[in-house]
Short mmCIF file of C-alpha atoms in Angstrom, two decimals:
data_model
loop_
_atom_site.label_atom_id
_atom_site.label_comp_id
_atom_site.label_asym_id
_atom_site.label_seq_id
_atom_site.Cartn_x
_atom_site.Cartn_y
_atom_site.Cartn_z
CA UNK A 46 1.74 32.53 3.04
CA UNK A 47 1.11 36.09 1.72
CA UNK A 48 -1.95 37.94 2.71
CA UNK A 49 -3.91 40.01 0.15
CA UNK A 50 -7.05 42.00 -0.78
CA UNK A 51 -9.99 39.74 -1.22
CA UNK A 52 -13.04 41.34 -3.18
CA UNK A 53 -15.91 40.23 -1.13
CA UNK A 54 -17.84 38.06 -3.43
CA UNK A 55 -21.63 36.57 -2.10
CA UNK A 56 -22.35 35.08 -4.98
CA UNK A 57 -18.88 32.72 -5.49
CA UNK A 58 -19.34 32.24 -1.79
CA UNK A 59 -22.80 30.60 -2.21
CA UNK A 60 -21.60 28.19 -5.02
CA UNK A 61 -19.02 26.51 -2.90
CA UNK A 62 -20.15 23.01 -1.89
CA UNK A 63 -20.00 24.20 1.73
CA UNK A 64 -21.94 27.13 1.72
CA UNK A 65 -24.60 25.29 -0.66
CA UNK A 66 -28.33 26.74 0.70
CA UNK A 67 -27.37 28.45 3.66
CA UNK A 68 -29.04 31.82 4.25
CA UNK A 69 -27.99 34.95 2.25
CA UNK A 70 -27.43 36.47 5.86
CA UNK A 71 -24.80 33.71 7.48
CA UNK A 72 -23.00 34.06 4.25
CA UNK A 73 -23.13 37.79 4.50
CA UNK A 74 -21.91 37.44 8.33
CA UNK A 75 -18.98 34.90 7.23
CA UNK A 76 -17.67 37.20 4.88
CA UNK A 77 -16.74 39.67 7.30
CA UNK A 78 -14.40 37.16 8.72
CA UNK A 79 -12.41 35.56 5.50
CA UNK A 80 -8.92 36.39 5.32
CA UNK A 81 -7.39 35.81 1.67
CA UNK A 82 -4.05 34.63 1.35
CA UNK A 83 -2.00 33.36 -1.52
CA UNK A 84 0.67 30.72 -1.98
CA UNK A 85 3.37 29.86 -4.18
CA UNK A 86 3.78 26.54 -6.10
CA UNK A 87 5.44 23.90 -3.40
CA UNK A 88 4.11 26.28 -0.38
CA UNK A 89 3.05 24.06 2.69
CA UNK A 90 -0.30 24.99 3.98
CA UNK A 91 -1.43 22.27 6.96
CA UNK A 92 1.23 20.21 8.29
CA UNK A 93 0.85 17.10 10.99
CA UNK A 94 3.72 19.35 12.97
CA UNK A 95 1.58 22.46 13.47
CA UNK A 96 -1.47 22.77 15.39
CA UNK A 97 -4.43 23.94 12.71
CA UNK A 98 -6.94 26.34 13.44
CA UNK A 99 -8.57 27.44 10.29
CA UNK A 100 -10.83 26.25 7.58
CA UNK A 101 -9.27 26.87 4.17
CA UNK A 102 -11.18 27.37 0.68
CA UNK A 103 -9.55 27.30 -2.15
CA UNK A 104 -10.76 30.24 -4.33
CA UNK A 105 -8.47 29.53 -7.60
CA UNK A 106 -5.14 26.82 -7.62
CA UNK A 107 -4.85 23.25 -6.60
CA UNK A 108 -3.63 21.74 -3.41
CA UNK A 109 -2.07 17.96 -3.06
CA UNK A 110 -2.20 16.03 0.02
CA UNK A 111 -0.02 13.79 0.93
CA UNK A 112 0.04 11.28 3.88
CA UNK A 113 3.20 10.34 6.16
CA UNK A 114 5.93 12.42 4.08
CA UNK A 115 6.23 14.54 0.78
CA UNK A 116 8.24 12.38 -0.48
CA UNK A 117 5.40 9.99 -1.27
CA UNK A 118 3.64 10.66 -4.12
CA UNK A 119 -0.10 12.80 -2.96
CA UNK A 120 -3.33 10.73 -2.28
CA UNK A 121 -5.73 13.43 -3.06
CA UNK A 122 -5.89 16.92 -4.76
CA UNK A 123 -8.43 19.74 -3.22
CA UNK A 124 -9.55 21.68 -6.24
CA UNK A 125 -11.26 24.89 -6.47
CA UNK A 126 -14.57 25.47 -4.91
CA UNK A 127 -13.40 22.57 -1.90
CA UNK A 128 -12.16 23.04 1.17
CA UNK A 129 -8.81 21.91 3.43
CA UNK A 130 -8.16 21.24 6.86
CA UNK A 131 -12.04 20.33 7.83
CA UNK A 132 -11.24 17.57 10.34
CA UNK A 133 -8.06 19.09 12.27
CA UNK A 134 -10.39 22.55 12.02
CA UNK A 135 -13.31 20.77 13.82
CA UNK A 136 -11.32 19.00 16.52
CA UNK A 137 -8.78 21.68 17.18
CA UNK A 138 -5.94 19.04 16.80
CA UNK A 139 -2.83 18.89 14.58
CA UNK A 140 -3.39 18.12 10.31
CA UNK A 141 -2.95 14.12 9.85
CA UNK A 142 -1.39 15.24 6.24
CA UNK A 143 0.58 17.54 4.67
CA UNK A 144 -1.09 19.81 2.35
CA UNK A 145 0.94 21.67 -0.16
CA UNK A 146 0.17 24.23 -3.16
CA UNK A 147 1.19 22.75 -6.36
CA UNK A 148 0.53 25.33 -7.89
CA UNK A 149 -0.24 29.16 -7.04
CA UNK A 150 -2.93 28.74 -4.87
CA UNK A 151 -5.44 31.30 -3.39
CA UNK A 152 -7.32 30.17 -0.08
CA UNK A 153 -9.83 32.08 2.16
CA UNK A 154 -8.66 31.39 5.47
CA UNK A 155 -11.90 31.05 8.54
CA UNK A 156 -10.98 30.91 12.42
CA UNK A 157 -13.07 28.01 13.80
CA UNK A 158 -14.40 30.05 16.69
CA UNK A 159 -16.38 32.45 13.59
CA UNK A 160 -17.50 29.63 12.12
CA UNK A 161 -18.51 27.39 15.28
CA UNK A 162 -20.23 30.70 16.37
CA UNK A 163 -22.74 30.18 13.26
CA UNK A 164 -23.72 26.65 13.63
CA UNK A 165 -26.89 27.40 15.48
CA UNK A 166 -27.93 30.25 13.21
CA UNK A 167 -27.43 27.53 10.48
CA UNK A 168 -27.82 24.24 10.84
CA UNK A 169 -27.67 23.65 6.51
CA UNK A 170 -24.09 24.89 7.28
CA UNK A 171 -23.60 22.03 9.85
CA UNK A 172 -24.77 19.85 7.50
CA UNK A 173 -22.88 20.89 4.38
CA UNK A 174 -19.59 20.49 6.48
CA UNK A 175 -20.43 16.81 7.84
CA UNK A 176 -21.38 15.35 4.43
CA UNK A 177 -17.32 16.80 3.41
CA UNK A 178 -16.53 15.18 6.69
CA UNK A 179 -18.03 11.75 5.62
CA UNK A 180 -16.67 12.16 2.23
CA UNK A 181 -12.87 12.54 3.74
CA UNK A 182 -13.64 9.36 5.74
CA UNK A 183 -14.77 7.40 2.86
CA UNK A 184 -11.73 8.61 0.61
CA UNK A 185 -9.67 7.95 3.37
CA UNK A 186 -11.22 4.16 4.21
CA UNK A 187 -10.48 3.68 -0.01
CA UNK A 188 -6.96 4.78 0.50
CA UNK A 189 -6.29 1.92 3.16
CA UNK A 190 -8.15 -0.45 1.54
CA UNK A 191 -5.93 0.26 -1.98
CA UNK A 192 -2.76 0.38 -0.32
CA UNK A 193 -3.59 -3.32 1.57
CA UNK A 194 -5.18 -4.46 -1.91
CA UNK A 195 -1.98 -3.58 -4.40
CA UNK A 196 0.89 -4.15 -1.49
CA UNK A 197 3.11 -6.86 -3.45
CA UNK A 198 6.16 -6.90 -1.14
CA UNK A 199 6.51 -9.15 2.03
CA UNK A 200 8.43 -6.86 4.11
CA UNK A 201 10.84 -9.62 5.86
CA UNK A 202 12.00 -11.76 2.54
CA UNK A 203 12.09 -8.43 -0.13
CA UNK A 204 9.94 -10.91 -2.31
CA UNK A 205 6.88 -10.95 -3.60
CA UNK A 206 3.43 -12.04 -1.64
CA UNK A 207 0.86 -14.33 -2.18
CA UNK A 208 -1.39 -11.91 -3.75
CA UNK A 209 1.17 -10.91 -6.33
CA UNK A 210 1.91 -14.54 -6.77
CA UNK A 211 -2.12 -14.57 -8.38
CA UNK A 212 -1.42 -11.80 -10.38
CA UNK A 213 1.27 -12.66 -12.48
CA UNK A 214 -0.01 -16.18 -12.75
CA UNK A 215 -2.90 -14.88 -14.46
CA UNK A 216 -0.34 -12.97 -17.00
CA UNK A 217 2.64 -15.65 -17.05
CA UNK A 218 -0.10 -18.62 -17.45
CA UNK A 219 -1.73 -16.75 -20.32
CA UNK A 220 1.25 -15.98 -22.41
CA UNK A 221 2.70 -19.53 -22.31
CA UNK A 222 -0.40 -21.04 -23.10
CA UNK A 223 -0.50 -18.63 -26.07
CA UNK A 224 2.99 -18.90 -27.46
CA UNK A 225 2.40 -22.89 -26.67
CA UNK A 226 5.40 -23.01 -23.82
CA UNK A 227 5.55 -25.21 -20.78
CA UNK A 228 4.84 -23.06 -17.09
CA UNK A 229 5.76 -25.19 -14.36
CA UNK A 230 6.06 -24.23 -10.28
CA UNK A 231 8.49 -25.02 -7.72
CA UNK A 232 6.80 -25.19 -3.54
CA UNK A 233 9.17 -25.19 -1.01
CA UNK A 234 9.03 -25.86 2.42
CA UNK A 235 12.09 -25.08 5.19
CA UNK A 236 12.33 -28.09 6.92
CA UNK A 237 11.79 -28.44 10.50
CA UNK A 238 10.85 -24.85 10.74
CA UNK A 239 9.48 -24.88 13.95
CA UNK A 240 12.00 -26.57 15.66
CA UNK A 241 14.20 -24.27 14.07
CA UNK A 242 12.34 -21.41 15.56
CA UNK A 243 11.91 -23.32 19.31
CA UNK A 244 15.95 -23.70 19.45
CA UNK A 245 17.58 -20.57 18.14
CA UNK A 246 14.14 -18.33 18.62
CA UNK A 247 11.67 -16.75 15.94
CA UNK A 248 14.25 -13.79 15.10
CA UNK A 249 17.19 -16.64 13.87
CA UNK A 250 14.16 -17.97 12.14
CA UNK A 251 13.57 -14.57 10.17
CA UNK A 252 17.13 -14.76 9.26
CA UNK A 253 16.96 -18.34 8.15
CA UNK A 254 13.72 -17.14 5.96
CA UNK A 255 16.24 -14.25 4.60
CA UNK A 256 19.06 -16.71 3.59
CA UNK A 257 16.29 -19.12 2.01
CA UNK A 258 14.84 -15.78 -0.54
CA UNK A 259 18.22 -14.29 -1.25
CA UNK A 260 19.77 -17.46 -2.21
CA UNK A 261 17.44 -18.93 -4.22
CA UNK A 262 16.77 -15.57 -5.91
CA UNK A 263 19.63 -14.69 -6.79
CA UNK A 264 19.95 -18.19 -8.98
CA UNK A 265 16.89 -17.41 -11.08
CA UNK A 266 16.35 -16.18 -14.41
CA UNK A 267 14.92 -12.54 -14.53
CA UNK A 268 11.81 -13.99 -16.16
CA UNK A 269 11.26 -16.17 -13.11
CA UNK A 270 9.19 -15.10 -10.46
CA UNK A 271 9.67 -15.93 -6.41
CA UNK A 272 7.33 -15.14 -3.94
CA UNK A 273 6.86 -16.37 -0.22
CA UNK A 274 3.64 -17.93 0.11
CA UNK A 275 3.28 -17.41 3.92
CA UNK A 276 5.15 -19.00 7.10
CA UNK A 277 8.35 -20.98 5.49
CA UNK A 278 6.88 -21.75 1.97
CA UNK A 279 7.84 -20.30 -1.20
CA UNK A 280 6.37 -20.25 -4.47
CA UNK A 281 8.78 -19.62 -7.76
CA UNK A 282 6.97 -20.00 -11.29
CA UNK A 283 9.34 -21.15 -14.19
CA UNK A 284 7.85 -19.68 -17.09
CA UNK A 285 9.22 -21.88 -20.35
CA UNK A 286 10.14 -24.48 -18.32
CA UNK A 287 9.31 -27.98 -18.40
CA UNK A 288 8.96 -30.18 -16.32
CA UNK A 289 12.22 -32.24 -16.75
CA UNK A 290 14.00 -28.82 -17.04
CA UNK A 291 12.23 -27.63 -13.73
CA UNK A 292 13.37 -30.80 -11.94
CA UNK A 293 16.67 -29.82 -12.57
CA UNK A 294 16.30 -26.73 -11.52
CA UNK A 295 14.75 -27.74 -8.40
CA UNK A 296 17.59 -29.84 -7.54
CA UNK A 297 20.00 -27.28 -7.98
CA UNK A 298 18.35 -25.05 -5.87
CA UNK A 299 18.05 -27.67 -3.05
CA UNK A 300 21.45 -28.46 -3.06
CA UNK A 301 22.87 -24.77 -2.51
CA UNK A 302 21.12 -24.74 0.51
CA UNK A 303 22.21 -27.25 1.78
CA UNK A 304 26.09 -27.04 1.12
CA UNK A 305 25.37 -23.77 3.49
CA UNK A 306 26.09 -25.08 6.56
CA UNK A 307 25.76 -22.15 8.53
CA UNK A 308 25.55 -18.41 7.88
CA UNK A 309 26.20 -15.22 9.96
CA UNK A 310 23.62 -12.96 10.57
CA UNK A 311 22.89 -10.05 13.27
CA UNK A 312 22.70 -12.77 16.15
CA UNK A 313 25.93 -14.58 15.42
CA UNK A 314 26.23 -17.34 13.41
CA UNK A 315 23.75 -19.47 12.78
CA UNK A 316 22.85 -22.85 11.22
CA UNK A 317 21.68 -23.19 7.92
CA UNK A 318 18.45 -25.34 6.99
CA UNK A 319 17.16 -27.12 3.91
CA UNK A 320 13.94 -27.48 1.94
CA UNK A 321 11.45 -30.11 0.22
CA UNK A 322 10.39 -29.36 -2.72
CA UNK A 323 7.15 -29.98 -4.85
CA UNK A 324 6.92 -29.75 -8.40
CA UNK A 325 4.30 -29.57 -10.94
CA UNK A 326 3.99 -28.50 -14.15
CA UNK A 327 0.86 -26.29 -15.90
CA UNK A 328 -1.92 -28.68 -17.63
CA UNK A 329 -4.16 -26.55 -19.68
CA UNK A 330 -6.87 -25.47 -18.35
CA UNK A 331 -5.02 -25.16 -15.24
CA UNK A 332 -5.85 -22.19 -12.62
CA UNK A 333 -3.46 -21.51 -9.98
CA UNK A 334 -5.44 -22.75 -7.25
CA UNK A 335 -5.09 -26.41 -9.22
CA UNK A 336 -1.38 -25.66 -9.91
CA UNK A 337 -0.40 -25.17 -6.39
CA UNK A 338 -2.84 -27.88 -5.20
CA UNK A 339 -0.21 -30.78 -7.35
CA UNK A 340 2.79 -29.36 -6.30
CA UNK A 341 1.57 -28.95 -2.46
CA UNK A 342 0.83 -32.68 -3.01
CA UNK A 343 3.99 -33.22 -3.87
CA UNK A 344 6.21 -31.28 -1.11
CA UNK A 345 3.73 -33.70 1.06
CA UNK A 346 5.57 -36.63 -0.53
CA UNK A 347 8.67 -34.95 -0.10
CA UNK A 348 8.58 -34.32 3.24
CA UNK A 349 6.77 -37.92 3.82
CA UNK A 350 10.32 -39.18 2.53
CA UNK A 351 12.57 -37.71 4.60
CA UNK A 352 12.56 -34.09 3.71
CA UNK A 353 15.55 -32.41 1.84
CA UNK A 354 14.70 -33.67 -1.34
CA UNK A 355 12.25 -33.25 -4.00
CA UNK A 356 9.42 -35.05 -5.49
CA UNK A 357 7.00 -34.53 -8.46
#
């Protein structure tokens, strides 16, 4: 960060969202206390490492901020005429992002102790900067609520979730329907999960989860979609597939897990498991919740005859 010559400037001072209506003489006061300061494209201005104690306008430039590393992609840019660092400025604690010049960037740097120091001359100043500060909160509540909404990955199998499951559904379901092509959907269910769990513990069971996506997966078509649909069921839609043809499939799937016997994993070895399975194919107009509703009914059938087998 290079500091420079600033040309004291009221009047862009009193169009900056902050500074919007306070008193010709605050603004007059603050300028006295600005320090300019330029950065280069990729410079890092607040990081969560070092303890921030300014408020930072950006005069000309563009800033990105991005949360948890740089190497995700930013979650915000602070344009001209906006401000940077408000929060860990007002509570004297370290930046909860990085905040980086992508571009060269000029900023007017303010020591919170001149600005604090004008809060009772001007409450329209205190103001200003709490309306940002309730902006940054409600940007920051979207970002969480975004990240939980599109999150398609469960984090233990590598496959897809239940909420991606009603996404492509929608797209899959639509294009066979279209192109007049069969859809139908595989349910499994590990058998005796829980007892599973209750003798080897709930990490073997993770790993028995594990065996059940990767093996399975890795005997599907690239057009065929897996996902775990929460505890030890699984979802796979068989786009172009009958139901004859998905029967087969089903089988075949069934019967690789259980020729596995037993598997090693990070605990030692442990004991394989099996599956029911449920299948039932798409009858237009089918939705998914109707869709998943046959084939549950028929992993309840399976199970209801013994388990390791399949039914629909």
């Amino acid at each position: 960060m290079k500091h420079v010559h600033w040309q004291e400037d009221l009047a862009l001072l009193s169009r900056l969202r902050l500074f919007q209506n306070v008193t010709a003489n605050c603004l007059a006061q603050l300028l006295k206390e600005f320090r300019a300061c330029d950065l280069e494209a990729g410079e890092v201005l607040l990081s969560p490492f070092n303890r921030n104690q300014h408020l930072h306008l950006v005069v000309s430039g563009r800033l990105k901020v991005y949360l948890g590393s740089l190497d995700n992609n930013p979650v915000s840019t602070i344009e001209a005429g906006e401000c940077a660092g408000e929060i860990s400025f007002i509570d004297n604690d370290h930046p909860s992002a990085y905040v980086v010049a992508s571009e060269p960037t000029t900023v007017l740097r303010l020591h919170r102790q001149s600005l604090v120091s004008l809060f009772q001359q001007s409450p329209q100043l205190m103001q200003n900067l709490l309306e940002l500060l309730c902006e940054r909160v409600r940007h920051g509540n979207r970002i969480i609520l975004d990240t939980e909404q599109n999150a398609k990955i469960d984090t233990l199998t590598g496959l897809f979730n239940r909420r991606w499951l009603e996404q492509i559904y929608q797209r899959e379901s639509t294009r066979c329907a279209f192109n007049e092509q069969p859809l139908s959907m595989l349910m499994l269910d590990v058998d005796h999960f829980k007892a599973y769990n209750d003798r080897h513990g709930h990490l073997a069971g993770d790993y028995a989860l594990c065996l059940v996506s990767h093996t399975l997966r890795n005997q599907l078509r690239p057009k065929d979609s897996m996902a775990r649909y929460g505890g030890e069921e699984f979802v796979i839609l068989l786009p172009e597939i009958n139901g004859d043809e998905a029967r087969s499939i089903g089988e075949r799937l069934r019967v690789s897990l259980e020729q596995i016997a037993s598997f090693y994993s990070p605990l030692g070895v442990l004991p394989g498991v099996t599956v029911s399975i449920g299948m039932a194919e798409m009858q237009q107009p089918d939705s998914l919740q109707g869709l998943i509703a046959r084939a549950d009914n028929a992993l309840y059938q399976a199970k209801h005859d013994g388990r390791n087998r399949l039914n629909g």
